[in-house]
C-alpha cells in the first residue's frame, strides 16, 4: 500500500489536486459557476490552505491506492483516464446530484457544469497517476 510507486504517485497527484483544482474551479470554473450558486456567501474568500492541502493529499493517496488495485499492474494512459472517468462520475455527477437534491449550493445547471469540471479533473489525475506508475513499473510495487 505504501510502496515507492504509490508515494511518488501520491505526491504528483497531490500537486495536480491542488493546482489543477485552482485552475479548474477558480480560474476556469469560477466565472462559469458564479451565476449558478443558490446561496450567497457560501464560499470563503481565502481558503484554509492547511486543510485544503491535507484534503488534496488524502484524495491523491486514496486515488493512487485504488487505481493501483484496480489496474492490477497494467498501467496505461487509457486505463488512467477510464479510472478517472469512473471516479468523476461517482463524485462529480453522483454526489453532485445528491447535493443538488439535498442542499442549496448550486442550481441544476451549475451542478452539471461542476460535474464536467470533475470529469476533467479526475481524468487528468488518472492520466498523471497512470504515467507515474507506468514510468516506475520496473520498480517493485
PDB file of C-alpha atoms in Angstrom:
ATOM      1  CA  UNK A   1       0.000   0.000   0.000  1.00  0.00           C
ATOM      2  CA  UNK A   2       2.788   2.454   0.853  1.00  0.00           C
ATOM      3  CA  UNK A   3       5.179   1.482  -1.920  1.00  0.00           C
ATOM      4  CA  UNK A   4       7.663   3.817  -3.550  1.00  0.00           C
ATOM      5  CA  UNK A   5       5.434   3.944  -6.647  1.00  0.00           C
ATOM      6  CA  UNK A   6       2.395   4.830  -4.575  1.00  0.00           C
ATOM      7  CA  UNK A   7       4.187   7.522  -2.591  1.00  0.00           C
ATOM      8  CA  UNK A   8       5.602   9.209  -5.697  1.00  0.00           C
ATOM      9  CA  UNK A   9       2.240   8.936  -7.441  1.00  0.00           C
ATOM     10  CA  UNK A  10       0.566  10.464  -4.374  1.00  0.00           C
ATOM     11  CA  UNK A  11       2.955  13.428  -4.318  1.00  0.00           C
ATOM     12  CA  UNK A  12       2.483  14.145  -8.024  1.00  0.00           C
ATOM     13  CA  UNK A  13      -1.309  13.699  -7.789  1.00  0.00           C
ATOM     14  CA  UNK A  14      -1.401  15.987  -4.722  1.00  0.00           C
ATOM     15  CA  UNK A  15       0.279  18.711  -6.768  1.00  0.00           C
ATOM     16  CA  UNK A  16      -2.303  18.243  -9.530  1.00  0.00           C
ATOM     17  CA  UNK A  17      -5.146  18.149  -6.998  1.00  0.00           C
ATOM     18  CA  UNK A  18      -4.075  21.498  -5.541  1.00  0.00           C
ATOM     19  CA  UNK A  19      -3.017  23.394  -8.663  1.00  0.00           C
ATOM     20  CA  UNK A  20      -5.464  21.663 -11.027  1.00  0.00           C
ATOM     21  CA  UNK A  21      -8.305  22.347  -8.625  1.00  0.00           C
ATOM     22  CA  UNK A  22      -7.295  26.005  -8.539  1.00  0.00           C
ATOM     23  CA  UNK A  23      -7.114  26.110 -12.336  1.00  0.00           C
ATOM     24  CA  UNK A  24     -10.438  24.352 -12.910  1.00  0.00           C
ATOM     25  CA  UNK A  25     -12.642  25.698 -10.114  1.00  0.00           C
ATOM     26  CA  UNK A  26     -11.168  29.150  -9.569  1.00  0.00           C
ATOM     27  CA  UNK A  27      -9.731  30.363 -12.869  1.00  0.00           C
ATOM     28  CA  UNK A  28     -11.922  28.497 -15.380  1.00  0.00           C
ATOM     29  CA  UNK A  29     -14.990  27.456 -13.408  1.00  0.00           C
ATOM     30  CA  UNK A  30     -15.274  30.415 -11.056  1.00  0.00           C
ATOM     31  CA  UNK A  31     -16.996  32.662 -13.568  1.00  0.00           C
ATOM     32  CA  UNK A  32     -18.995  29.749 -15.035  1.00  0.00           C
ATOM     33  CA  UNK A  33     -20.402  28.745 -11.665  1.00  0.00           C
ATOM     34  CA  UNK A  34     -20.894  32.216 -10.161  1.00  0.00           C
ATOM     35  CA  UNK A  35     -24.369  32.785 -11.586  1.00  0.00           C
ATOM     36  CA  UNK A  36     -25.463  29.259 -10.633  1.00  0.00           C
ATOM     37  CA  UNK A  37     -24.814  29.495  -6.888  1.00  0.00           C
ATOM     38  CA  UNK A  38     -28.052  29.297  -4.947  1.00  0.00           C
ATOM     39  CA  UNK A  39     -26.690  30.591  -1.624  1.00  0.00           C
ATOM     40  CA  UNK A  40     -24.735  33.856  -1.483  1.00  0.00           C
ATOM     41  CA  UNK A  41     -21.574  33.972   0.615  1.00  0.00           C
ATOM     42  CA  UNK A  42     -21.195  30.220   0.515  1.00  0.00           C
ATOM     43  CA  UNK A  43     -17.524  30.134  -0.463  1.00  0.00           C
ATOM     44  CA  UNK A  44     -14.672  31.525   1.641  1.00  0.00           C
ATOM     45  CA  UNK A  45     -12.796  34.424   0.075  1.00  0.00           C
ATOM     46  CA  UNK A  46      -9.496  32.872   1.210  1.00  0.00           C
ATOM     47  CA  UNK A  47      -9.232  29.097   1.605  1.00  0.00           C
ATOM     48  CA  UNK A  48      -7.863  27.408   4.706  1.00  0.00           C
ATOM     49  CA  UNK A  49      -4.709  26.230   2.924  1.00  0.00           C
ATOM     50  CA  UNK A  50      -3.621  23.710   5.548  1.00  0.00           C
ATOM     51  CA  UNK A  51      -6.861  21.756   5.287  1.00  0.00           C
ATOM     52  CA  UNK A  52      -7.028  22.266   1.522  1.00  0.00           C
ATOM     53  CA  UNK A  53      -3.580  20.722   1.025  1.00  0.00           C
ATOM     54  CA  UNK A  54      -4.368  17.959   3.528  1.00  0.00           C
ATOM     55  CA  UNK A  55      -7.578  17.184   1.618  1.00  0.00           C
ATOM     56  CA  UNK A  56      -5.694  17.176  -1.702  1.00  0.00           C
ATOM     57  CA  UNK A  57      -3.160  14.764  -0.197  1.00  0.00           C
ATOM     58  CA  UNK A  58      -5.883  12.409   1.067  1.00  0.00           C
ATOM     59  CA  UNK A  59      -7.668  12.453  -2.306  1.00  0.00           C
ATOM     60  CA  UNK A  60      -4.374  11.755  -4.110  1.00  0.00           C
ATOM     61  CA  UNK A  61      -3.368   8.975  -1.692  1.00  0.00           C
ATOM     62  CA  UNK A  62      -6.670   7.115  -1.911  1.00  0.00           C
ATOM     63  CA  UNK A  63      -6.915   7.708  -5.669  1.00  0.00           C
ATOM     64  CA  UNK A  64      -3.398   6.263  -6.166  1.00  0.00           C
ATOM     65  CA  UNK A  65      -4.019   3.251  -3.942  1.00  0.00           C
ATOM     66  CA  UNK A  66      -7.364   2.364  -5.506  1.00  0.00           C
ATOM     67  CA  UNK A  67      -6.005   2.990  -9.028  1.00  0.00           C
ATOM     68  CA  UNK A  68      -3.126   0.594  -8.356  1.00  0.00           C
ATOM     69  CA  UNK A  69      -5.506  -2.113  -7.119  1.00  0.00           C
ATOM     70  CA  UNK A  70      -7.943  -1.505  -9.992  1.00  0.00           C
ATOM     71  CA  UNK A  71      -5.338  -1.782 -12.761  1.00  0.00           C
ATOM     72  CA  UNK A  72      -3.565  -4.835 -11.302  1.00  0.00           C
ATOM     73  CA  UNK A  73      -0.186  -3.768 -12.647  1.00  0.00           C
ATOM     74  CA  UNK A  74      -1.343  -2.820 -16.152  1.00  0.00           C
ATOM     75  CA  UNK A  75      -0.714   0.929 -16.266  1.00  0.00           C
ATOM     76  CA  UNK A  76      -1.652   2.865 -19.390  1.00  0.00           C
ATOM     77  CA  UNK A  77      -2.975   6.318 -20.178  1.00  0.00           C
ATOM     78  CA  UNK A  78      -6.306   4.847 -21.265  1.00  0.00           C
ATOM     79  CA  UNK A  79      -6.636   2.888 -18.009  1.00  0.00           C
ATOM     80  CA  UNK A  80      -5.811   6.025 -16.015  1.00  0.00           C
ATOM     81  CA  UNK A  81      -8.329   8.093 -17.983  1.00  0.00           C
ATOM     82  CA  UNK A  82     -11.010   5.417 -17.590  1.00  0.00           C
ATOM     83  CA  UNK A  83     -10.401   5.149 -13.850  1.00  0.00           C
ATOM     84  CA  UNK A  84     -10.533   8.937 -13.529  1.00  0.00           C
ATOM     85  CA  UNK A  85     -13.779   8.998 -15.504  1.00  0.00           C
ATOM     86  CA  UNK A  86     -15.438   6.490 -13.163  1.00  0.00           C
ATOM     87  CA  UNK A  87     -14.280   8.409 -10.092  1.00  0.00           C
ATOM     88  CA  UNK A  88     -15.577  11.663 -11.600  1.00  0.00           C
ATOM     89  CA  UNK A  89     -18.964  10.098 -12.296  1.00  0.00           C
ATOM     90  CA  UNK A  90     -19.082   8.867  -8.701  1.00  0.00           C
ATOM     91  CA  UNK A  91     -18.182  12.186  -7.094  1.00  0.00           C
ATOM     92  CA  UNK A  92     -18.923  14.828  -9.718  1.00  0.00           C
ATOM     93  CA  UNK A  93     -22.218  13.568 -11.021  1.00  0.00           C
ATOM     94  CA  UNK A  94     -23.493  11.163  -8.363  1.00  0.00           C
ATOM     95  CA  UNK A  95     -22.560  13.197  -5.315  1.00  0.00           C
ATOM     96  CA  UNK A  96     -23.329  16.419  -7.179  1.00  0.00           C
ATOM     97  CA  UNK A  97     -26.901  15.318  -7.834  1.00  0.00           C
ATOM     98  CA  UNK A  98     -27.271  14.224  -4.205  1.00  0.00           C
ATOM     99  CA  UNK A  99     -26.033  17.672  -3.118  1.00  0.00           C
ATOM    100  CA  UNK A 100     -28.415  19.318  -5.578  1.00  0.00           C
ATOM    101  CA  UNK A 101     -31.352  17.379  -4.174  1.00  0.00           C
ATOM    102  CA  UNK A 102     -30.500  17.998  -0.507  1.00  0.00           C
ATOM    103  CA  UNK A 103     -28.732  21.389  -0.278  1.00  0.00           C
ATOM    104  CA  UNK A 104     -28.913  24.910  -1.660  1.00  0.00           C
ATOM    105  CA  UNK A 105     -25.432  25.057  -3.156  1.00  0.00           C
ATOM    106  CA  UNK A 106     -25.835  25.136  -6.968  1.00  0.00           C
ATOM    107  CA  UNK A 107     -28.762  25.079  -9.367  1.00  0.00           C
ATOM    108  CA  UNK A 108     -29.029  22.120 -11.761  1.00  0.00           C
ATOM    109  CA  UNK A 109     -27.017  23.879 -14.482  1.00  0.00           C
ATOM    110  CA  UNK A 110     -24.243  24.650 -12.002  1.00  0.00           C
ATOM    111  CA  UNK A 111     -24.337  21.060 -10.788  1.00  0.00           C
ATOM    112  CA  UNK A 112     -23.858  19.778 -14.349  1.00  0.00           C
ATOM    113  CA  UNK A 113     -21.072  22.306 -15.063  1.00  0.00           C
ATOM    114  CA  UNK A 114     -19.403  21.211 -11.839  1.00  0.00           C
ATOM    115  CA  UNK A 115     -19.744  17.560 -12.915  1.00  0.00           C
ATOM    116  CA  UNK A 116     -17.937  18.359 -16.190  1.00  0.00           C
ATOM    117  CA  UNK A 117     -15.148  20.046 -14.212  1.00  0.00           C
ATOM    118  CA  UNK A 118     -14.905  16.900 -12.080  1.00  0.00           C
ATOM    119  CA  UNK A 119     -14.567  14.793 -15.239  1.00  0.00           C
ATOM    120  CA  UNK A 120     -11.668  16.914 -16.483  1.00  0.00           C
ATOM    121  CA  UNK A 121     -10.073  16.975 -13.006  1.00  0.00           C
ATOM    122  CA  UNK A 122     -10.194  13.237 -12.353  1.00  0.00           C
ATOM    123  CA  UNK A 123      -9.436  12.124 -15.910  1.00  0.00           C
ATOM    124  CA  UNK A 124      -6.268  14.238 -15.814  1.00  0.00           C
ATOM    125  CA  UNK A 125      -5.464  12.884 -12.340  1.00  0.00           C
ATOM    126  CA  UNK A 126      -5.921   9.347 -13.676  1.00  0.00           C
ATOM    127  CA  UNK A 127      -3.620  10.034 -16.609  1.00  0.00           C
ATOM    128  CA  UNK A 128      -0.982  11.547 -14.315  1.00  0.00           C
ATOM    129  CA  UNK A 129      -1.141   8.638 -11.868  1.00  0.00           C
ATOM    130  CA  UNK A 130      -1.002   6.099 -14.711  1.00  0.00           C
ATOM    131  CA  UNK A 131       2.049   7.821 -16.194  1.00  0.00           C
ATOM    132  CA  UNK A 132       3.851   7.759 -12.849  1.00  0.00           C
ATOM    133  CA  UNK A 133       3.023   4.105 -12.253  1.00  0.00           C
ATOM    134  CA  UNK A 134       3.956   3.205 -15.826  1.00  0.00           C
ATOM    135  CA  UNK A 135       7.282   5.044 -15.563  1.00  0.00           C
ATOM    136  CA  UNK A 136       8.096   3.338 -12.268  1.00  0.00           C
ATOM    137  CA  UNK A 137       6.714  -0.088 -13.270  1.00  0.00           C
ATOM    138  CA  UNK A 138      10.216  -1.524 -13.408  1.00  0.00           C
ATOM    139  CA  UNK A 139      10.429  -0.978  -9.652  1.00  0.00           C
ATOM    140  CA  UNK A 140       8.610  -3.379  -7.344  1.00  0.00           C
ATOM    141  CA  UNK A 141       5.207  -2.081  -6.178  1.00  0.00           C
TER     142      UNK A 141
END
